[in-house]
mmCIF file of N, CA and C in Angstrom:
data_model
loop_
_atom_site.group_PDB
_atom_site.id
_atom_site.type_symbol
_atom_site.label_atom_id
_atom_site.label_comp_id
_atom_site.label_asym_id
_atom_site.label_seq_id
_atom_site.Cartn_x
_atom_site.Cartn_y
_atom_site.Cartn_z
ATOM 1 N N UNK A 1 211.547 -262.528 195.538
ATOM 2 C CA UNK A 1 210.315 -263.399 195.721
ATOM 3 C C UNK A 1 209.087 -262.648 196.341
ATOM 4 N N UNK A 2 209.345 -261.949 197.329
ATOM 5 C CA UNK A 2 208.306 -261.113 198.001
ATOM 6 C C UNK A 2 207.740 -260.212 197.017
ATOM 7 N N UNK A 3 208.631 -259.509 196.295
ATOM 8 C CA UNK A 3 207.924 -258.646 195.307
ATOM 9 C C UNK A 3 207.206 -259.058 194.390
ATOM 10 N N UNK A 4 207.509 -260.313 193.658
ATOM 11 C CA UNK A 4 206.653 -260.981 192.860
ATOM 12 C C UNK A 4 205.374 -261.374 193.342
ATOM 13 N N UNK A 5 205.365 -261.890 194.608
ATOM 14 C CA UNK A 5 204.005 -262.254 195.220
ATOM 15 C C UNK A 5 203.267 -261.017 195.372
ATOM 16 N N UNK A 6 203.830 -259.969 195.872
ATOM 17 C CA UNK A 6 203.014 -258.682 196.091
ATOM 18 C C UNK A 6 202.566 -258.194 194.756
ATOM 19 N N UNK A 7 203.274 -258.191 193.684
ATOM 20 C CA UNK A 7 202.794 -257.871 192.329
ATOM 21 C C UNK A 7 201.661 -258.793 191.832
ATOM 22 N N UNK A 8 201.793 -260.169 192.064
ATOM 23 C CA UNK A 8 200.717 -260.960 191.732
ATOM 24 C C UNK A 8 199.448 -260.776 192.399
ATOM 25 N N UNK A 9 199.500 -260.387 193.685
ATOM 26 C CA UNK A 9 198.252 -259.859 194.571
ATOM 27 C C UNK A 9 197.679 -258.669 193.954
ATOM 28 N N UNK A 10 198.744 -257.675 193.670
ATOM 29 C CA UNK A 10 198.108 -256.452 193.143
ATOM 30 C C UNK A 10 197.435 -256.682 191.789
ATOM 31 N N UNK A 11 198.032 -257.466 191.014
ATOM 32 C CA UNK A 11 197.417 -257.710 189.623
ATOM 33 C C UNK A 11 196.044 -258.398 189.871
ATOM 34 N N UNK A 12 195.946 -259.432 190.699
ATOM 35 C CA UNK A 12 194.775 -259.988 190.912
ATOM 36 C C UNK A 12 193.740 -259.154 191.458
ATOM 37 N N UNK A 13 194.048 -258.179 192.227
ATOM 38 C CA UNK A 13 193.196 -257.206 192.890
ATOM 39 C C UNK A 13 192.686 -256.241 191.864
ATOM 40 N N UNK A 14 193.442 -255.702 190.910
ATOM 41 C CA UNK A 14 193.028 -254.928 189.883
ATOM 42 C C UNK A 14 192.136 -255.562 188.921
ATOM 43 N N UNK A 15 192.302 -256.871 188.564
ATOM 44 C CA UNK A 15 191.456 -257.578 187.819
ATOM 45 C C UNK A 15 190.083 -257.901 188.402
ATOM 46 N N UNK A 16 190.124 -258.019 189.650
ATOM 47 C CA UNK A 16 188.869 -258.116 190.396
ATOM 48 C C UNK A 16 188.133 -256.873 190.373
ATOM 49 N N UNK A 17 188.659 -255.714 190.345
ATOM 50 C CA UNK A 17 187.896 -254.417 190.299
ATOM 51 C C UNK A 17 187.330 -254.241 188.896
ATOM 52 N N UNK A 18 188.045 -254.875 187.959
ATOM 53 C CA UNK A 18 187.498 -254.757 186.557
ATOM 54 C C UNK A 18 186.197 -255.555 186.445
ATOM 55 N N UNK A 19 186.131 -256.503 187.216
ATOM 56 C CA UNK A 19 184.810 -257.418 187.242
ATOM 57 C C UNK A 19 183.761 -257.012 188.152
ATOM 58 N N UNK A 20 183.906 -255.889 188.640
ATOM 59 C CA UNK A 20 182.921 -255.231 189.730
ATOM 60 C C UNK A 20 181.564 -255.114 188.841
ATOM 61 N N UNK A 21 180.481 -255.586 189.599
ATOM 62 C CA UNK A 21 179.164 -255.477 188.989
ATOM 63 C C UNK A 21 178.730 -254.009 188.697
ATOM 64 N N UNK A 22 177.940 -253.805 187.608
ATOM 65 C CA UNK A 22 177.562 -252.475 187.349
ATOM 66 C C UNK A 22 176.365 -251.966 187.924
ATOM 67 N N UNK A 23 176.023 -250.762 187.999
ATOM 68 C CA UNK A 23 174.778 -250.157 188.305
ATOM 69 C C UNK A 23 174.012 -249.976 187.145
ATOM 70 N N UNK A 24 172.751 -250.391 186.957
ATOM 71 C CA UNK A 24 172.060 -250.347 185.759
ATOM 72 C C UNK A 24 171.439 -248.937 185.626
ATOM 73 N N UNK A 25 171.504 -248.476 184.469
ATOM 74 C CA UNK A 25 170.786 -247.113 183.967
ATOM 75 C C UNK A 25 169.456 -247.041 184.554
ATOM 76 N N UNK A 26 169.042 -245.782 185.229
ATOM 77 C CA UNK A 26 167.649 -245.720 185.500
ATOM 78 C C UNK A 26 166.687 -245.799 184.379
ATOM 79 N N UNK A 27 165.481 -246.249 184.763
ATOM 80 C CA UNK A 27 164.301 -246.359 183.702
ATOM 81 C C UNK A 27 163.346 -245.426 184.026
ATOM 82 N N UNK A 28 162.314 -244.977 183.121
ATOM 83 C CA UNK A 28 161.293 -244.017 183.343
ATOM 84 C C UNK A 28 159.999 -244.647 183.050
ATOM 85 N N UNK A 29 159.073 -244.155 183.686
ATOM 86 C CA UNK A 29 157.553 -244.562 183.448
ATOM 87 C C UNK A 29 156.615 -243.485 183.848
ATOM 88 N N UNK A 30 156.122 -243.038 182.629
ATOM 89 C CA UNK A 30 156.233 -243.379 181.245
ATOM 90 C C UNK A 30 157.543 -243.040 180.713
ATOM 91 N N UNK A 31 157.824 -243.765 179.581
ATOM 92 C CA UNK A 31 159.155 -243.492 178.811
ATOM 93 C C UNK A 31 159.189 -242.106 178.171
ATOM 94 N N UNK A 32 160.283 -241.687 177.818
ATOM 95 C CA UNK A 32 160.408 -240.450 177.028
ATOM 96 C C UNK A 32 159.447 -240.361 175.902
ATOM 97 N N UNK A 33 158.984 -239.000 175.746
ATOM 98 C CA UNK A 33 158.043 -238.952 174.630
ATOM 99 C C UNK A 33 157.297 -237.619 174.783
ATOM 100 N N UNK A 34 156.496 -237.286 174.042
ATOM 101 C CA UNK A 34 155.570 -236.179 173.890
ATOM 102 C C UNK A 34 154.295 -236.450 174.468
ATOM 103 N N UNK A 35 153.837 -235.833 175.492
ATOM 104 C CA UNK A 35 152.552 -235.952 176.136
ATOM 105 C C UNK A 35 151.729 -234.703 176.242
ATOM 106 N N UNK A 36 150.516 -234.776 176.436
ATOM 107 C CA UNK A 36 149.557 -233.600 176.620
ATOM 108 C C UNK A 36 149.122 -233.696 178.031
ATOM 109 N N UNK A 37 149.180 -232.592 178.779
ATOM 110 C CA UNK A 37 148.875 -232.510 180.184
ATOM 111 C C UNK A 37 150.094 -232.920 181.180
ATOM 112 N N UNK A 38 149.742 -232.785 182.480
ATOM 113 C CA UNK A 38 150.742 -233.121 183.418
ATOM 114 C C UNK A 38 150.753 -234.672 183.533
ATOM 115 N N UNK A 39 152.173 -235.003 183.626
ATOM 116 C CA UNK A 39 152.552 -236.424 183.740
ATOM 117 C C UNK A 39 153.150 -236.634 184.991
ATOM 118 N N UNK A 40 152.985 -237.701 185.814
ATOM 119 C CA UNK A 40 153.719 -238.112 186.881
ATOM 120 C C UNK A 40 154.686 -239.150 186.348
ATOM 121 N N UNK A 41 156.095 -238.838 186.468
ATOM 122 C CA UNK A 41 157.056 -239.703 185.995
ATOM 123 C C UNK A 41 157.761 -240.387 187.181
ATOM 124 N N UNK A 42 157.603 -241.656 187.141
ATOM 125 C CA UNK A 42 158.379 -242.474 188.239
ATOM 126 C C UNK A 42 159.703 -243.040 187.523
ATOM 127 N N UNK A 43 160.778 -242.950 188.316
ATOM 128 C CA UNK A 43 162.107 -243.421 188.018
ATOM 129 C C UNK A 43 162.516 -244.626 188.890
ATOM 130 N N UNK A 44 163.158 -245.513 188.255
ATOM 131 C CA UNK A 44 163.626 -246.755 188.974
ATOM 132 C C UNK A 44 164.867 -247.323 188.283
ATOM 133 N N UNK A 45 165.584 -248.093 189.111
ATOM 134 C CA UNK A 45 166.821 -248.852 188.468
ATOM 135 C C UNK A 45 166.555 -250.255 188.831
ATOM 136 N N UNK A 46 166.914 -251.131 187.720
ATOM 137 C CA UNK A 46 166.993 -252.550 188.088
ATOM 138 C C UNK A 46 167.965 -253.075 189.064
ATOM 139 N N UNK A 47 168.849 -252.173 189.516
ATOM 140 C CA UNK A 47 169.895 -252.471 190.415
ATOM 141 C C UNK A 47 169.221 -252.284 191.910
ATOM 142 N N UNK A 48 169.037 -253.447 192.582
ATOM 143 C CA UNK A 48 168.510 -253.447 193.825
ATOM 144 C C UNK A 48 169.231 -252.560 194.905
ATOM 145 N N UNK A 49 168.527 -251.696 195.687
ATOM 146 C CA UNK A 49 169.146 -250.853 196.699
ATOM 147 C C UNK A 49 169.724 -249.703 196.066
ATOM 148 N N UNK A 50 169.696 -249.272 194.849
ATOM 149 C CA UNK A 50 170.369 -248.130 194.376
ATOM 150 C C UNK A 50 169.697 -246.914 194.747
ATOM 151 N N UNK A 51 170.421 -245.881 194.718
ATOM 152 C CA UNK A 51 169.924 -244.488 194.876
ATOM 153 C C UNK A 51 169.874 -243.732 193.726
ATOM 154 N N UNK A 52 168.828 -243.119 193.270
ATOM 155 C CA UNK A 52 168.938 -242.378 192.003
ATOM 156 C C UNK A 52 169.069 -240.804 192.192
ATOM 157 N N UNK A 53 169.798 -240.166 191.480
ATOM 158 C CA UNK A 53 170.080 -238.734 191.372
ATOM 159 C C UNK A 53 169.598 -238.207 190.035
ATOM 160 N N UNK A 54 168.860 -237.056 190.011
ATOM 161 C CA UNK A 54 168.291 -236.610 188.829
ATOM 162 C C UNK A 54 168.514 -234.951 188.681
ATOM 163 N N UNK A 55 168.453 -234.653 187.339
ATOM 164 C CA UNK A 55 168.410 -233.103 187.057
ATOM 165 C C UNK A 55 167.257 -232.947 186.142
ATOM 166 N N UNK A 56 166.614 -231.795 186.232
ATOM 167 C CA UNK A 56 165.625 -231.520 185.423
ATOM 168 C C UNK A 56 165.951 -230.378 184.276
ATOM 169 N N UNK A 57 167.058 -229.883 184.345
ATOM 170 C CA UNK A 57 167.409 -228.846 183.498
ATOM 171 C C UNK A 57 168.250 -229.366 182.249
ATOM 172 N N UNK A 58 168.485 -230.629 182.105
ATOM 173 C CA UNK A 58 169.270 -231.218 180.935
ATOM 174 C C UNK A 58 170.615 -231.333 181.224
ATOM 175 N N UNK A 59 171.164 -230.908 182.366
ATOM 176 C CA UNK A 59 172.661 -230.971 182.734
ATOM 177 C C UNK A 59 172.825 -232.534 183.193
ATOM 178 N N UNK A 60 174.021 -232.894 183.140
ATOM 179 C CA UNK A 60 174.356 -234.297 183.523
ATOM 180 C C UNK A 60 174.337 -234.511 184.988
ATOM 181 N N UNK A 61 173.653 -235.451 185.396
ATOM 182 C CA UNK A 61 173.598 -235.563 186.900
ATOM 183 C C UNK A 61 174.861 -236.259 187.534
ATOM 184 N N UNK A 62 175.038 -236.188 188.742
ATOM 185 C CA UNK A 62 176.146 -236.825 189.443
ATOM 186 C C UNK A 62 175.531 -237.346 190.880
ATOM 187 N N UNK A 63 176.377 -237.956 191.619
ATOM 188 C CA UNK A 63 175.907 -238.447 192.951
ATOM 189 C C UNK A 63 175.663 -237.210 193.839
ATOM 190 N N UNK A 64 176.122 -235.942 193.362
ATOM 191 C CA UNK A 64 175.870 -234.796 194.158
ATOM 192 C C UNK A 64 174.568 -234.090 193.652
ATOM 193 N N UNK A 65 173.892 -234.586 192.749
ATOM 194 C CA UNK A 65 172.546 -233.999 192.232
ATOM 195 C C UNK A 65 171.466 -234.308 193.213
ATOM 196 N N UNK A 66 170.252 -233.658 192.804
ATOM 197 C CA UNK A 66 169.098 -234.086 193.662
ATOM 198 C C UNK A 66 168.650 -235.363 193.840
ATOM 199 N N UNK A 67 168.501 -235.968 194.929
ATOM 200 C CA UNK A 67 168.205 -237.348 195.264
ATOM 201 C C UNK A 67 166.723 -237.513 194.866
ATOM 202 N N UNK A 68 166.500 -238.509 194.100
ATOM 203 C CA UNK A 68 165.102 -238.826 193.774
ATOM 204 C C UNK A 68 164.406 -239.493 194.840
ATOM 205 N N UNK A 69 163.332 -239.083 195.309
ATOM 206 C CA UNK A 69 162.612 -239.710 196.458
ATOM 207 C C UNK A 69 161.111 -239.977 196.172
ATOM 208 N N UNK A 70 160.648 -239.423 195.136
ATOM 209 C CA UNK A 70 159.170 -239.575 194.842
ATOM 210 C C UNK A 70 158.834 -239.151 193.367
ATOM 211 N N UNK A 71 157.791 -239.525 192.840
ATOM 212 C CA UNK A 71 157.639 -239.267 191.493
ATOM 213 C C UNK A 71 157.583 -237.877 191.212
ATOM 214 N N UNK A 72 158.008 -237.510 189.908
ATOM 215 C CA UNK A 72 158.111 -236.038 189.497
ATOM 216 C C UNK A 72 157.024 -235.739 188.605
ATOM 217 N N UNK A 73 156.270 -234.527 188.871
ATOM 218 C CA UNK A 73 155.256 -234.054 188.143
ATOM 219 C C UNK A 73 155.804 -233.181 187.027
ATOM 220 N N UNK A 74 155.464 -233.514 185.791
ATOM 221 C CA UNK A 74 155.952 -232.745 184.727
ATOM 222 C C UNK A 74 154.898 -232.191 183.818
ATOM 223 N N UNK A 75 154.715 -230.776 183.874
ATOM 224 C CA UNK A 75 153.596 -230.237 183.074
ATOM 225 C C UNK A 75 154.092 -229.286 182.053
ATOM 226 N N UNK A 76 155.402 -229.163 181.803
ATOM 227 C CA UNK A 76 155.905 -228.324 180.767
ATOM 228 C C UNK A 76 157.171 -229.242 180.145
ATOM 229 N N UNK A 77 157.731 -228.734 178.973
ATOM 230 C CA UNK A 77 158.764 -229.388 178.338
ATOM 231 C C UNK A 77 159.953 -229.446 179.300
ATOM 232 N N UNK A 78 160.392 -230.611 179.631
ATOM 233 C CA UNK A 78 161.791 -230.668 180.429
ATOM 234 C C UNK A 78 162.586 -232.011 179.933
ATOM 235 N N UNK A 79 163.850 -231.889 180.324
ATOM 236 C CA UNK A 79 164.669 -232.969 179.928
ATOM 237 C C UNK A 79 165.009 -233.500 181.386
ATOM 238 N N UNK A 80 164.671 -234.683 181.661
ATOM 239 C CA UNK A 80 164.885 -235.263 182.895
ATOM 240 C C UNK A 80 166.108 -236.351 182.536
ATOM 241 N N UNK A 81 167.187 -236.122 183.358
ATOM 242 C CA UNK A 81 168.311 -236.949 183.316
ATOM 243 C C UNK A 81 168.621 -237.540 184.702
ATOM 244 N N UNK A 82 168.935 -238.791 184.723
ATOM 245 C CA UNK A 82 169.011 -239.516 186.139
ATOM 246 C C UNK A 82 170.275 -240.482 185.980
ATOM 247 N N UNK A 83 170.934 -240.707 187.190
ATOM 248 C CA UNK A 83 171.941 -241.838 187.181
ATOM 249 C C UNK A 83 171.510 -242.598 188.421
ATOM 250 N N UNK A 84 172.028 -243.757 188.695
ATOM 251 C CA UNK A 84 171.856 -244.680 189.805
ATOM 252 C C UNK A 84 173.227 -244.949 190.429
ATOM 253 N N UNK A 85 173.270 -245.156 191.776
ATOM 254 C CA UNK A 85 174.449 -245.405 192.363
ATOM 255 C C UNK A 85 174.184 -246.502 193.539
ATOM 256 N N UNK A 86 174.813 -247.658 193.435
ATOM 257 C CA UNK A 86 174.497 -248.695 194.510
ATOM 258 C C UNK A 86 175.747 -248.892 195.089
ATOM 259 N N UNK A 87 175.766 -249.275 196.390
ATOM 260 C CA UNK A 87 176.870 -249.553 197.294
ATOM 261 C C UNK A 87 177.847 -250.479 196.721
ATOM 262 N N UNK A 88 179.323 -249.853 196.644
ATOM 263 C CA UNK A 88 180.295 -250.638 196.222
ATOM 264 C C UNK A 88 180.231 -250.839 194.657
ATOM 265 N N UNK A 89 179.523 -250.053 194.003
ATOM 266 C CA UNK A 89 179.295 -250.266 192.553
ATOM 267 C C UNK A 89 179.574 -248.725 191.821
ATOM 268 N N UNK A 90 180.030 -248.722 190.696
ATOM 269 C CA UNK A 90 180.159 -247.616 189.964
ATOM 270 C C UNK A 90 178.821 -246.865 189.504
ATOM 271 N N UNK A 91 179.061 -245.547 189.387
ATOM 272 C CA UNK A 91 177.818 -244.813 189.002
ATOM 273 C C UNK A 91 177.415 -245.344 187.744
ATOM 274 N N UNK A 92 175.996 -245.397 187.466
ATOM 275 C CA UNK A 92 175.434 -245.738 186.144
ATOM 276 C C UNK A 92 175.638 -244.958 184.996
ATOM 277 N N UNK A 93 175.271 -245.340 183.968
ATOM 278 C CA UNK A 93 175.297 -244.416 182.809
ATOM 279 C C UNK A 93 173.947 -243.610 182.919
ATOM 280 N N UNK A 94 174.013 -242.481 182.200
ATOM 281 C CA UNK A 94 172.838 -241.487 182.438
ATOM 282 C C UNK A 94 171.621 -242.072 181.514
ATOM 283 N N UNK A 95 170.420 -242.015 182.212
ATOM 284 C CA UNK A 95 169.156 -242.195 181.535
ATOM 285 C C UNK A 95 168.473 -240.963 181.398
ATOM 286 N N UNK A 96 167.859 -240.870 180.131
ATOM 287 C CA UNK A 96 167.214 -239.617 179.749
ATOM 288 C C UNK A 96 165.748 -239.797 179.480
ATOM 289 N N UNK A 97 164.910 -238.871 179.871
ATOM 290 C CA UNK A 97 163.553 -238.874 179.394
ATOM 291 C C UNK A 97 163.103 -237.437 179.160
#
């Protein structure tokens, strides 16, 4: 009987993890596109309290990538990729601009 109770709790715990809220993909302002001149790109996530990590060389960002702390000045062609991470939530999908 103890094993069944333990198994029931284990199964309940694993389903609770599957229902864990997500971290939303970062957004860019201005959005991806072709622009003339230098642009200031702001990055944000709809997930309150999330931290954003970015790369500017087209590589896939991780929670170990450069932390976004202020708008990024873009004056040449770049591929900006970012992810967001919120406390106790999984890493977001990659946002690209």
